[in-house]
PDB file of C-alpha atoms and ligand atoms in Angstrom:
ATOM      1  CA  UNK A 107      -8.861 -23.455 -68.184  1.00  0.00           C
ATOM      2  CA  UNK A 108      -5.314 -24.751 -67.809  1.00  0.00           C
ATOM      3  CA  UNK A 109      -3.878 -25.614 -71.214  1.00  0.00           C
ATOM      4  CA  UNK A 110      -0.708 -27.313 -72.345  1.00  0.00           C
ATOM      5  CA  UNK A 111       0.572 -28.065 -75.817  1.00  0.00           C
ATOM      6  CA  UNK A 112       2.397 -30.639 -77.865  1.00  0.00           C
ATOM      7  CA  UNK A 113       4.575 -28.616 -80.262  1.00  0.00           C
ATOM      8  CA  UNK A 114       6.636 -30.806 -82.578  1.00  0.00           C
ATOM      9  CA  UNK A 115       9.053 -29.095 -84.959  1.00  0.00           C
ATOM     10  CA  UNK A 116       8.784 -30.885 -88.294  1.00  0.00           C
ATOM     11  CA  UNK A 117      12.551 -30.922 -88.784  1.00  0.00           C
ATOM     12  CA  UNK A 118      12.510 -34.713 -88.919  1.00  0.00           C
ATOM     13  CA  UNK A 119      10.481 -37.555 -87.508  1.00  0.00           C
ATOM     14  CA  UNK A 120       9.910 -37.787 -83.755  1.00  0.00           C
ATOM     15  CA  UNK A 121      12.638 -39.721 -82.014  1.00  0.00           C
ATOM     16  CA  UNK A 122      12.258 -41.536 -78.720  1.00  0.00           C
ATOM     17  CA  UNK A 123      13.434 -38.479 -76.768  1.00  0.00           C
ATOM     18  CA  UNK A 124      10.819 -36.101 -78.219  1.00  0.00           C
ATOM     19  CA  UNK A 125       8.190 -38.801 -77.876  1.00  0.00           C
ATOM     20  CA  UNK A 126       8.991 -39.246 -74.178  1.00  0.00           C
ATOM     21  CA  UNK A 127       8.475 -35.494 -73.571  1.00  0.00           C
ATOM     22  CA  UNK A 128       5.152 -35.557 -75.421  1.00  0.00           C
ATOM     23  CA  UNK A 129       4.024 -38.654 -73.517  1.00  0.00           C
ATOM     24  CA  UNK A 130       4.813 -37.005 -70.163  1.00  0.00           C
ATOM     25  CA  UNK A 131       3.080 -33.774 -71.206  1.00  0.00           C
ATOM     26  CA  UNK A 132       0.007 -35.627 -72.334  1.00  0.00           C
ATOM     27  CA  UNK A 133      -0.183 -37.899 -69.269  1.00  0.00           C
ATOM     28  CA  UNK A 134       0.169 -35.002 -66.819  1.00  0.00           C
ATOM     29  CA  UNK A 135      -2.426 -32.957 -68.699  1.00  0.00           C
ATOM     30  CA  UNK A 136      -4.947 -35.784 -68.821  1.00  0.00           C
ATOM     31  CA  UNK A 137      -4.405 -36.530 -65.121  1.00  0.00           C
ATOM     32  CA  UNK A 138      -4.994 -32.915 -64.175  1.00  0.00           C
ATOM     33  CA  UNK A 139      -7.820 -32.106 -66.606  1.00  0.00           C
ATOM     34  CA  UNK A 140      -5.810 -29.618 -68.695  1.00  0.00           C
ATOM     35  CA  UNK A 141      -6.684 -28.937 -72.307  1.00  0.00           C
ATOM     36  CA  UNK A 142      -4.068 -30.347 -74.713  1.00  0.00           C
ATOM     37  CA  UNK A 143      -3.402 -28.179 -77.781  1.00  0.00           C
ATOM     38  CA  UNK A 144      -1.390 -29.387 -80.742  1.00  0.00           C
ATOM     39  CA  UNK A 145       0.889 -27.057 -82.656  1.00  0.00           C
ATOM     40  CA  UNK A 146       3.181 -27.625 -85.579  1.00  0.00           C
ATOM     41  CA  UNK A 147       6.265 -25.398 -85.178  1.00  0.00           C
ATOM     42  CA  UNK A 148       7.000 -25.274 -88.875  1.00  0.00           C
ATOM     43  CA  UNK A 149       8.894 -21.991 -88.775  1.00  0.00           C
ATOM     44  CA  UNK A 150      11.426 -23.415 -86.324  1.00  0.00           C
ATOM     45  CA  UNK A 151      14.657 -23.327 -88.257  1.00  0.00           C
ATOM     46  CA  UNK A 152      15.758 -23.955 -91.796  1.00  0.00           C
ATOM     47  CA  UNK A 153      15.619 -27.720 -91.461  1.00  0.00           C
ATOM     48  CA  UNK A 154      11.857 -28.154 -91.903  1.00  0.00           C
ATOM     49  CA  UNK A 155      11.200 -31.317 -93.926  1.00  0.00           C
ATOM     50  CA  UNK A 156       8.196 -31.892 -96.166  1.00  0.00           C
ATOM     51  CA  UNK A 157       5.644 -34.313 -94.685  1.00  0.00           C
ATOM     52  CA  UNK A 158       7.382 -34.307 -91.294  1.00  0.00           C
ATOM     53  CA  UNK A 159       4.312 -32.635 -89.736  1.00  0.00           C
ATOM     54  CA  UNK A 160       1.988 -35.410 -90.948  1.00  0.00           C
ATOM     55  CA  UNK A 161       4.557 -37.929 -89.758  1.00  0.00           C
ATOM     56  CA  UNK A 162       4.724 -36.373 -86.269  1.00  0.00           C
ATOM     57  CA  UNK A 163       0.932 -36.413 -86.002  1.00  0.00           C
ATOM     58  CA  UNK A 164       0.825 -40.039 -87.168  1.00  0.00           C
ATOM     59  CA  UNK A 165       3.514 -40.982 -84.600  1.00  0.00           C
ATOM     60  CA  UNK A 166       1.648 -39.299 -81.745  1.00  0.00           C
ATOM     61  CA  UNK A 167      -1.588 -41.049 -82.690  1.00  0.00           C
ATOM     62  CA  UNK A 168       0.160 -44.382 -83.036  1.00  0.00           C
ATOM     63  CA  UNK A 169       1.501 -44.011 -79.487  1.00  0.00           C
ATOM     64  CA  UNK A 170      -2.081 -43.463 -78.305  1.00  0.00           C
ATOM     65  CA  UNK A 171      -1.905 -39.727 -77.543  1.00  0.00           C
ATOM     66  CA  UNK A 172      -4.767 -37.377 -78.350  1.00  0.00           C
ATOM     67  CA  UNK A 173      -5.418 -33.627 -78.186  1.00  0.00           C
ATOM     68  CA  UNK A 174      -8.269 -31.181 -78.181  1.00  0.00           C
ATOM     69  CA  UNK A 175      -9.195 -29.371 -81.356  1.00  0.00           C
ATOM     70  CA  UNK A 176      -7.407 -28.923 -84.670  1.00  0.00           C
ATOM     71  CA  UNK A 177      -3.658 -28.238 -84.737  1.00  0.00           C
ATOM     72  CA  UNK A 178      -2.335 -24.714 -85.050  1.00  0.00           C
ATOM     73  CA  UNK A 179       0.068 -24.545 -87.964  1.00  0.00           C
ATOM     74  CA  UNK A 180       2.596 -21.861 -87.093  1.00  0.00           C
ATOM     75  CA  UNK A 181       3.316 -20.795 -90.672  1.00  0.00           C
ATOM     76  CA  UNK A 182      -0.353 -19.881 -91.180  1.00  0.00           C
ATOM     77  CA  UNK A 183      -0.095 -17.076 -88.626  1.00  0.00           C
ATOM     78  CA  UNK A 184       2.540 -14.741 -90.062  1.00  0.00           C
ATOM     79  CA  UNK A 185       0.364 -11.608 -89.638  1.00  0.00           C
ATOM     80  CA  UNK A 186       0.270 -12.243 -85.859  1.00  0.00           C
ATOM     81  CA  UNK A 187       4.067 -12.378 -85.694  1.00  0.00           C
ATOM     82  CA  UNK A 188       4.343  -9.208 -87.778  1.00  0.00           C
ATOM     83  CA  UNK A 189       1.919  -7.465 -85.390  1.00  0.00           C
ATOM     84  CA  UNK A 190       4.021  -8.539 -82.398  1.00  0.00           C
ATOM     85  CA  UNK A 191       7.182  -7.232 -84.087  1.00  0.00           C
ATOM     86  CA  UNK A 192       5.425  -3.925 -84.795  1.00  0.00           C
ATOM     87  CA  UNK A 193       4.448  -3.614 -81.106  1.00  0.00           C
ATOM     88  CA  UNK A 194       8.040  -4.241 -80.032  1.00  0.00           C
ATOM     89  CA  UNK A 195       9.383  -1.779 -82.629  1.00  0.00           C
ATOM     90  CA  UNK A 196       7.054   0.974 -81.413  1.00  0.00           C
ATOM     91  CA  UNK A 197       8.242   0.648 -77.803  1.00  0.00           C
ATOM     92  CA  UNK A 198      11.934   0.588 -78.694  1.00  0.00           C
ATOM     93  CA  UNK A 199      12.337  -2.912 -77.251  1.00  0.00           C
ATOM     94  CA  UNK A 200      13.907  -4.115 -80.521  1.00  0.00           C
ATOM     95  CA  UNK A 201      16.210  -2.632 -83.117  1.00  0.00           C
ATOM     96  CA  UNK A 202      17.068  -3.391 -86.735  1.00  0.00           C
ATOM     97  CA  UNK A 203      20.277  -5.274 -87.519  1.00  0.00           C
ATOM     98  CA  UNK A 204      22.133  -5.540 -90.815  1.00  0.00           C
ATOM     99  CA  UNK A 205      24.801  -8.032 -89.757  1.00  0.00           C
ATOM    100  CA  UNK A 206      25.249 -11.235 -91.698  1.00  0.00           C
ATOM    101  CA  UNK A 207      25.738 -14.582 -90.006  1.00  0.00           C
ATOM    102  CA  UNK A 208      29.381 -14.696 -91.092  1.00  0.00           C
ATOM    103  CA  UNK A 209      30.034 -11.264 -89.556  1.00  0.00           C
ATOM    104  CA  UNK A 210      28.498 -12.417 -86.279  1.00  0.00           C
ATOM    105  CA  UNK A 211      30.440 -15.664 -86.431  1.00  0.00           C
ATOM    106  CA  UNK A 212      33.707 -13.781 -86.992  1.00  0.00           C
ATOM    107  CA  UNK A 213      32.993 -11.446 -84.054  1.00  0.00           C
ATOM    108  CA  UNK A 214      31.875 -14.233 -81.757  1.00  0.00           C
ATOM    109  CA  UNK A 215      35.111 -16.190 -82.214  1.00  0.00           C
ATOM    110  CA  UNK A 216      36.743 -13.762 -79.808  1.00  0.00           C
ATOM    111  CA  UNK A 217      33.825 -13.953 -77.343  1.00  0.00           C
ATOM    112  CA  UNK A 218      32.647 -17.512 -77.674  1.00  0.00           C
ATOM    113  CA  UNK A 219      29.205 -17.749 -76.160  1.00  0.00           C
ATOM    114  CA  UNK A 220      26.024 -18.958 -77.736  1.00  0.00           C
ATOM    115  CA  UNK A 221      23.321 -21.493 -77.177  1.00  0.00           C
ATOM    116  CA  UNK A 222      21.587 -24.048 -79.306  1.00  0.00           C
ATOM    117  CA  UNK A 223      19.430 -21.487 -80.993  1.00  0.00           C
ATOM    118  CA  UNK A 224      21.841 -18.743 -81.885  1.00  0.00           C
ATOM    119  CA  UNK A 225      25.291 -17.240 -81.805  1.00  0.00           C
ATOM    120  CA  UNK A 226      26.071 -14.565 -79.264  1.00  0.00           C
ATOM    121  CA  UNK A 227      25.484 -11.179 -80.871  1.00  0.00           C
ATOM    122  CA  UNK A 228      28.270  -8.681 -80.192  1.00  0.00           C
ATOM    123  CA  UNK A 229      25.925  -5.660 -80.356  1.00  0.00           C
ATOM    124  CA  UNK A 230      27.276  -4.150 -83.589  1.00  0.00           C
ATOM    125  CA  UNK A 231      23.978  -2.498 -84.630  1.00  0.00           C
ATOM    126  CA  UNK A 232      22.679  -1.762 -81.136  1.00  0.00           C
ATOM    127  CA  UNK A 233      21.727   1.892 -80.687  1.00  0.00           C
ATOM    128  CA  UNK A 234      23.117   3.595 -77.574  1.00  0.00           C
ATOM    129  CA  UNK A 235      19.607   4.287 -76.282  1.00  0.00           C
ATOM    130  CA  UNK A 236      16.322   2.440 -76.869  1.00  0.00           C
ATOM    131  CA  UNK A 237      14.798   4.054 -79.945  1.00  0.00           C
ATOM    132  CA  UNK A 238      11.236   3.729 -81.238  1.00  0.00           C
ATOM    133  CA  UNK A 239      11.371   2.381 -84.752  1.00  0.00           C
ATOM    134  CA  UNK A 240       8.837   3.018 -87.499  1.00  0.00           C
ATOM    135  CA  UNK A 241       7.199  -0.410 -88.073  1.00  0.00           C
ATOM    136  CA  UNK A 242       7.315   0.331 -91.825  1.00  0.00           C
ATOM    137  CA  UNK A 243      10.972  -0.714 -91.626  1.00  0.00           C
ATOM    138  CA  UNK A 244       9.816  -4.251 -90.736  1.00  0.00           C
ATOM    139  CA  UNK A 245       9.126  -4.776 -94.424  1.00  0.00           C
ATOM    140  CA  UNK A 246      12.761  -4.076 -95.349  1.00  0.00           C
ATOM    141  CA  UNK A 247      14.165  -7.447 -96.530  1.00  0.00           C
ATOM    142  CA  UNK A 248      17.726  -6.401 -95.571  1.00  0.00           C
ATOM    143  CA  UNK A 249      16.959  -6.075 -91.860  1.00  0.00           C
ATOM    144  CA  UNK A 250      16.665  -8.568 -89.075  1.00  0.00           C
ATOM    145  CA  UNK A 251      15.433  -7.541 -85.609  1.00  0.00           C
ATOM    146  CA  UNK A 252      17.012  -7.935 -82.189  1.00  0.00           C
ATOM    147  CA  UNK A 253      15.711  -7.603 -78.655  1.00  0.00           C
ATOM    148  CA  UNK A 254      17.706  -5.283 -76.359  1.00  0.00           C
ATOM    149  CA  UNK A 255      18.973  -7.244 -73.384  1.00  0.00           C
ATOM    150  CA  UNK A 256      20.521  -6.047 -70.124  1.00  0.00           C
ATOM    151  CA  UNK A 257      23.471  -7.416 -68.233  1.00  0.00           C
ATOM    152  CA  UNK A 258      21.415  -8.905 -65.406  1.00  0.00           C
ATOM    153  CA  UNK A 259      20.610 -12.386 -64.209  1.00  0.00           C
ATOM    154  CA  UNK A 260      16.917 -13.147 -64.558  1.00  0.00           C
ATOM    155  CA  UNK A 261      15.427 -15.678 -62.181  1.00  0.00           C
ATOM    156  CA  UNK A 262      12.369 -17.857 -62.507  1.00  0.00           C
ATOM    157  CA  UNK A 263      11.063 -20.938 -60.787  1.00  0.00           C
ATOM    158  CA  UNK A 264      10.773 -24.069 -62.872  1.00  0.00           C
ATOM    159  CA  UNK A 265       8.064 -26.356 -61.483  1.00  0.00           C
ATOM    160  CA  UNK A 266      10.179 -29.422 -62.166  1.00  0.00           C
ATOM    161  CA  UNK A 267      13.814 -28.290 -62.382  1.00  0.00           C
ATOM    162  CA  UNK A 268      13.577 -25.803 -59.477  1.00  0.00           C
ATOM    163  CA  UNK A 269      14.925 -22.235 -59.189  1.00  0.00           C
ATOM    164  CA  UNK A 270      16.820 -20.985 -62.261  1.00  0.00           C
ATOM    165  CA  UNK A 271      18.749 -17.887 -63.199  1.00  0.00           C
ATOM    166  CA  UNK A 272      20.274 -16.864 -66.543  1.00  0.00           C
ATOM    167  CA  UNK A 273      21.941 -13.734 -67.862  1.00  0.00           C
ATOM    168  CA  UNK A 274      20.670 -13.620 -71.430  1.00  0.00           C
ATOM    169  CA  UNK A 275      23.056 -10.881 -72.453  1.00  0.00           C
ATOM    170  CA  UNK A 276      26.035 -13.001 -71.468  1.00  0.00           C
ATOM    171  CA  UNK A 277      24.691 -16.101 -73.197  1.00  0.00           C
ATOM    172  CA  UNK A 278      23.419 -14.814 -76.539  1.00  0.00           C
ATOM    173  CA  UNK A 279      23.376 -11.011 -76.242  1.00  0.00           C
ATOM    174  CA  UNK A 280      20.618  -9.135 -78.046  1.00  0.00           C
ATOM    175  CA  UNK A 281      18.751 -12.096 -79.446  1.00  0.00           C
ATOM    176  CA  UNK A 282      16.899 -12.364 -82.731  1.00  0.00           C
ATOM    177  CA  UNK A 283      13.164 -11.840 -82.762  1.00  0.00           C
ATOM    178  CA  UNK A 284      12.675 -11.339 -86.495  1.00  0.00           C
ATOM    179  CA  UNK A 285      14.739 -12.589 -89.372  1.00  0.00           C
ATOM    180  CA  UNK A 286      15.233 -10.887 -92.714  1.00  0.00           C
ATOM    181  CA  UNK A 287      11.907 -11.089 -94.499  1.00  0.00           C
ATOM    182  CA  UNK A 288       9.903 -10.475 -91.296  1.00  0.00           C
ATOM    183  CA  UNK A 289       9.692 -14.097 -90.208  1.00  0.00           C
ATOM    184  CA  UNK A 290       9.691 -14.575 -86.431  1.00  0.00           C
ATOM    185  CA  UNK A 291      12.601 -16.229 -84.655  1.00  0.00           C
ATOM    186  CA  UNK A 292      11.874 -19.325 -82.582  1.00  0.00           C
ATOM    187  CA  UNK A 293      11.840 -17.164 -79.410  1.00  0.00           C
ATOM    188  CA  UNK A 294       9.143 -14.824 -80.673  1.00  0.00           C
ATOM    189  CA  UNK A 295       7.074 -17.440 -82.489  1.00  0.00           C
ATOM    190  CA  UNK A 296       6.771 -19.645 -79.424  1.00  0.00           C
ATOM    191  CA  UNK A 297       5.594 -16.740 -77.250  1.00  0.00           C
ATOM    192  CA  UNK A 298       2.989 -15.512 -79.731  1.00  0.00           C
ATOM    193  CA  UNK A 299       1.750 -19.035 -80.441  1.00  0.00           C
ATOM    194  CA  UNK A 300       1.465 -19.987 -76.777  1.00  0.00           C
ATOM    195  CA  UNK A 301      -0.519 -16.829 -76.043  1.00  0.00           C
ATOM    196  CA  UNK A 302      -2.794 -17.420 -79.043  1.00  0.00           C
ATOM    197  CA  UNK A 303      -3.457 -20.982 -77.891  1.00  0.00           C
ATOM    198  CA  UNK A 304      -4.079 -19.919 -74.277  1.00  0.00           C
ATOM    199  CA  UNK A 305      -1.165 -22.067 -73.053  1.00  0.00           C
ATOM    200  CA  UNK A 306      -0.652 -21.878 -69.290  1.00  0.00           C
ATOM    201  CA  UNK A 307       1.514 -24.980 -68.746  1.00  0.00           C
ATOM    202  CA  UNK A 308       4.682 -25.633 -70.739  1.00  0.00           C
ATOM    203  CA  UNK A 309       6.511 -28.949 -70.515  1.00  0.00           C
ATOM    204  CA  UNK A 310       9.589 -29.443 -72.682  1.00  0.00           C
ATOM    205  CA  UNK A 311      13.201 -30.588 -72.746  1.00  0.00           C
ATOM    206  CA  UNK A 312      15.727 -28.836 -70.502  1.00  0.00           C
ATOM    207  CA  UNK A 313      17.770 -27.778 -73.524  1.00  0.00           C
ATOM    208  CA  UNK A 314      15.284 -24.871 -73.575  1.00  0.00           C
ATOM    209  CA  UNK A 315      15.827 -23.790 -69.943  1.00  0.00           C
ATOM    210  CA  UNK A 316      18.070 -20.869 -70.877  1.00  0.00           C
ATOM    211  CA  UNK A 317      15.593 -19.679 -73.526  1.00  0.00           C
ATOM    212  CA  UNK A 318      12.902 -19.231 -70.890  1.00  0.00           C
ATOM    213  CA  UNK A 319      14.029 -15.790 -69.606  1.00  0.00           C
ATOM    214  CA  UNK A 320      14.022 -14.565 -73.225  1.00  0.00           C
ATOM    215  CA  UNK A 321      10.471 -15.774 -73.635  1.00  0.00           C
ATOM    216  CA  UNK A 322       9.417 -14.281 -70.292  1.00  0.00           C
ATOM    217  CA  UNK A 323      10.826 -10.883 -71.372  1.00  0.00           C
ATOM    218  CA  UNK A 324       8.945 -11.046 -74.665  1.00  0.00           C
ATOM    219  CA  UNK A 325       5.695 -12.022 -72.915  1.00  0.00           C
ATOM    220  CA  UNK A 326       6.112  -9.038 -70.613  1.00  0.00           C
ATOM    221  CA  UNK A 327       6.946  -6.550 -73.400  1.00  0.00           C
ATOM    222  CA  UNK A 328       3.989  -7.749 -75.439  1.00  0.00           C
ATOM    223  CA  UNK A 329       1.644  -7.436 -72.443  1.00  0.00           C
ATOM    224  CA  UNK A 330       0.542 -11.051 -72.701  1.00  0.00           C
ATOM    225  CA  UNK A 331      -0.595 -11.440 -69.110  1.00  0.00           C
ATOM    226  CA  UNK A 332       0.597 -13.899 -66.472  1.00  0.00           C
ATOM    227  CA  UNK A 333       3.436 -16.144 -67.662  1.00  0.00           C
ATOM    228  CA  UNK A 334       2.855 -19.873 -68.121  1.00  0.00           C
ATOM    229  CA  UNK A 335       4.199 -22.390 -65.604  1.00  0.00           C
ATOM    230  CA  UNK A 336       7.292 -24.168 -66.928  1.00  0.00           C
ATOM    231  CA  UNK A 337       8.505 -27.720 -66.394  1.00  0.00           C
ATOM    232  CA  UNK A 338      11.777 -28.595 -68.113  1.00  0.00           C
ATOM    233  CA  UNK A 339      12.610 -32.284 -68.234  1.00  0.00           C
ATOM    234  CA  UNK A 340      16.034 -33.906 -68.517  1.00  0.00           C
ATOM    235  CA  UNK A 341      16.786 -35.017 -72.062  1.00  0.00           C
ATOM    236  CA  UNK A 342      17.225 -38.509 -73.387  1.00  0.00           C
ATOM    237  CA  UNK A 343      20.857 -38.965 -74.368  1.00  0.00           C
ATOM    238  CA  UNK A 344      22.911 -41.630 -76.090  1.00  0.00           C
ATOM    239  CA  UNK A 345      25.449 -43.845 -74.325  1.00  0.00           C
ATOM    240  CA  UNK A 346      28.145 -41.320 -75.277  1.00  0.00           C
ATOM    241  CA  UNK A 347      26.396 -38.696 -73.129  1.00  0.00           C
ATOM    242  CA  UNK A 348      25.296 -36.636 -76.130  1.00  0.00           C
ATOM    243  CA  UNK A 349      21.736 -35.666 -76.937  1.00  0.00           C
ATOM    244  CA  UNK A 350      19.854 -38.339 -78.887  1.00  0.00           C
ATOM    245  CA  UNK A 351      20.464 -37.819 -82.621  1.00  0.00           C
ATOM    246  CA  UNK A 352      21.236 -39.607 -85.858  1.00  0.00           C
ATOM    247  CA  UNK A 353      24.674 -40.636 -84.621  1.00  0.00           C
ATOM    248  CA  UNK A 354      22.919 -43.018 -82.201  1.00  0.00           C
ATOM    249  CA  UNK A 355      21.292 -44.944 -85.033  1.00  0.00           C
ATOM    250  CA  UNK A 356      17.704 -44.789 -86.071  1.00  0.00           C
ATOM    251  CA  UNK A 357      15.791 -43.835 -82.926  1.00  0.00           C
ATOM    252  CA  UNK A 358      12.718 -42.544 -84.746  1.00  0.00           C
ATOM    253  CA  UNK A 359       9.379 -43.747 -83.449  1.00  0.00           C
ATOM    254  CA  UNK A 360       8.461 -44.436 -87.098  1.00  0.00           C
ATOM    255  CA  UNK A 361      11.459 -46.740 -87.458  1.00  0.00           C
ATOM    256  CA  UNK A 362      10.221 -49.021 -84.683  1.00  0.00           C
ATOM    257  CA  UNK A 363       6.699 -48.860 -86.047  1.00  0.00           C
ATOM    258  CA  UNK A 364       7.977 -49.918 -89.478  1.00  0.00           C
ATOM    259  CA  UNK A 365       9.811 -52.824 -87.864  1.00  0.00           C
ATOM    260  CA  UNK A 366       6.472 -54.019 -86.479  1.00  0.00           C
ATOM    261  CA  UNK A 367       7.188 -53.038 -82.852  1.00  0.00           C
ATOM    262  CA  UNK A 368       3.953 -52.386 -80.945  1.00  0.00           C
ATOM    263  CA  UNK A 369       3.368 -48.945 -79.370  1.00  0.00           C
ATOM    264  CA  UNK A 370       2.914 -50.583 -75.955  1.00  0.00           C
ATOM    265  CA  UNK A 371       6.503 -51.707 -76.092  1.00  0.00           C
ATOM    266  CA  UNK A 372       7.765 -48.195 -76.834  1.00  0.00           C
ATOM    267  CA  UNK A 373       5.610 -46.831 -74.011  1.00  0.00           C
ATOM    268  CA  UNK A 374       6.884 -49.613 -71.749  1.00  0.00           C
ATOM    269  CA  UNK A 375      10.467 -48.437 -72.255  1.00  0.00           C
ATOM    270  CA  UNK A 376       9.442 -44.833 -71.630  1.00  0.00           C
ATOM    271  CA  UNK A 377       7.626 -45.913 -68.479  1.00  0.00           C
ATOM    272  CA  UNK A 378      10.907 -47.281 -67.160  1.00  0.00           C
ATOM    273  CA  UNK A 379      12.579 -43.973 -68.094  1.00  0.00           C
ATOM    274  CA  UNK A 380       9.851 -42.210 -66.114  1.00  0.00           C
ATOM    275  CA  UNK A 381      10.545 -44.107 -62.901  1.00  0.00           C
ATOM    276  CA  UNK A 382       7.876 -46.843 -63.100  1.00  0.00           C
ATOM    277  CA  UNK A 383      10.366 -49.576 -62.184  1.00  0.00           C
ATOM    278  CA  UNK A 384      10.778 -52.659 -64.340  1.00  0.00           C
ATOM    279  CA  UNK A 385       9.852 -52.286 -67.956  1.00  0.00           C
ATOM    280  CA  UNK A 386       6.772 -54.073 -69.215  1.00  0.00           C
ATOM    281  CA  UNK A 387       4.522 -53.347 -72.169  1.00  0.00           C
ATOM    282  CA  UNK A 388       1.984 -50.667 -71.354  1.00  0.00           C
ATOM    283  CA  UNK A 389      -0.716 -48.770 -73.241  1.00  0.00           C
ATOM    284  CA  UNK A 390      -0.795 -44.965 -73.211  1.00  0.00           C
ATOM    285  CA  UNK A 391      -3.969 -45.189 -71.081  1.00  0.00           C
ATOM    286  CA  UNK A 392      -2.246 -47.354 -68.440  1.00  0.00           C
ATOM    287  CA  UNK A 393       0.793 -45.098 -68.547  1.00  0.00           C
ATOM    288  CA  UNK A 394      -1.450 -42.129 -67.797  1.00  0.00           C
ATOM    289  CA  UNK A 395      -3.063 -43.914 -64.844  1.00  0.00           C
ATOM    290  CA  UNK A 396       0.241 -44.860 -63.262  1.00  0.00           C
ATOM    291  CA  UNK A 397       2.380 -41.839 -64.169  1.00  0.00           C
ATOM    292  CA  UNK A 398       3.717 -39.839 -61.208  1.00  0.00           C
ATOM    293  CA  UNK A 399       5.752 -36.745 -62.056  1.00  0.00           C
ATOM    294  CA  UNK A 400       7.442 -36.958 -58.644  1.00  0.00           C
ATOM    295  CA  UNK A 401       9.089 -40.216 -59.721  1.00  0.00           C
ATOM    296  CA  UNK A 402      10.513 -38.795 -62.928  1.00  0.00           C
ATOM    297  CA  UNK A 403      14.330 -38.965 -62.725  1.00  0.00           C
ATOM    298  CA  UNK A 404      16.078 -35.600 -62.400  1.00  0.00           C
ATOM    299  CA  UNK A 405      19.099 -36.650 -64.476  1.00  0.00           C
ATOM    300  CA  UNK A 406      19.381 -37.256 -68.217  1.00  0.00           C
ATOM    301  CA  UNK A 407      18.154 -40.648 -69.354  1.00  0.00           C
ATOM    302  CA  UNK A 408      20.442 -42.821 -71.431  1.00  0.00           C
ATOM    303  CA  UNK A 409      19.126 -44.789 -74.404  1.00  0.00           C
ATOM    304  CA  UNK A 410      21.300 -47.887 -74.691  1.00  0.00           C
ATOM    305  CA  UNK A 411      21.953 -50.597 -77.265  1.00  0.00           C
ATOM    306  CA  UNK A 412      20.218 -52.920 -74.810  1.00  0.00           C
ATOM    307  CA  UNK A 413      17.095 -50.675 -74.872  1.00  0.00           C
ATOM    308  CA  UNK A 414      17.058 -50.882 -78.659  1.00  0.00           C
ATOM    309  CA  UNK A 415      17.293 -54.689 -78.469  1.00  0.00           C
ATOM    310  CA  UNK A 416      14.462 -54.837 -75.984  1.00  0.00           C
ATOM    311  CA  UNK A 417      12.247 -52.701 -78.232  1.00  0.00           C
ATOM    312  CA  UNK A 418      12.919 -55.068 -81.100  1.00  0.00           C
ATOM    313  CA  UNK A 419      12.289 -58.025 -78.765  1.00  0.00           C
ATOM    314  CA  UNK A 420      15.658 -59.583 -79.574  1.00  0.00           C
TER     315      UNK A 420
HETATM  316  N1  LIG B  12       9.018 -27.046 -81.204  1.00  0.00           N
HETATM  317  C1  LIG B  12       9.986 -26.989 -80.153  1.00  0.00           C
HETATM  318  C2  LIG B  12      10.787 -28.273 -80.112  1.00  0.00           C
HETATM  319  O1  LIG B  12      10.365 -29.285 -80.639  1.00  0.00           O
HETATM  320  C3  LIG B  12       9.329 -26.801 -78.821  1.00  0.00           C
HETATM  321  C4  LIG B  12       9.188 -25.402 -78.546  1.00  0.00           C
HETATM  322  C5  LIG B  12       8.958 -25.104 -77.105  1.00  0.00           C
HETATM  323  O2  LIG B  12       8.558 -25.969 -76.366  1.00  0.00           O
HETATM  324  O3  LIG B  12       9.165 -23.994 -76.724  1.00  0.00           O
HETATM  325  O4  LIG B  12      11.867 -28.237 -79.558  1.00  0.00           O
END
């Protein structure tokens, strides 16, 4: 069965941008009869906040979204990530790295590439040839683990954004798969989790487009079967053109809820962002009936002061 997932990272409450991606994912899945899995990506970065997972679930429910089955809590599956790292170590696809963040930062100042998830790694610890590594070393708390990349452009077809091509080595170099202490990086965790949840359809923000070839490589090396279909959506940005964040004021779904705004109003604004035409209040159910992915704008969507006023019915 086709399966998609809602995968909030509990690094803070859902803002209108995340919520729009989840609404689109949910509506498309319910239109097409896909299973909707929920996952809490609580290993995603050092900025995990207590109670943010409960808050994200409460926000999704308040908007009128639902899912099938209990959530998968990423941090409860560490043995699965360790097993994946062991598989990669045995085939020589990864190698141990002793570099500190400040060493990488110093080296990358002369070769300034990186993406949102990591700094470009200059290859300091990379062995000349792929070398099988004894998985016992995975328990060494001094070592992190990196995936060997090649200087090639890797192409894939995004079902929304169209044909894509990225050279991972030029963007981030040999990327992290395991951090010191044998915790998975975002790139590895997402691949293992999606496989465990049987995810075949991934819908997410286009800030993750360039991560996709990394995830496709990991899926292949781990023998996880056919890759999922990807749809990367343009982000919601502020009027300054930057990705929606604290600097744009309080754009959390919970903030509007606390102000007494009804969910139908929030969905109404998102419906306009999704190409429905004029904004009017709308339930999640009505949004699902009328949603048409073909009408979704292909450019970033701007959240304006005027949008905020409309939400608050001023
Ligand atoms: N938890 C990630 C996020 O909120 C999504 C991960 C993914 O879709 O790959 O950005």
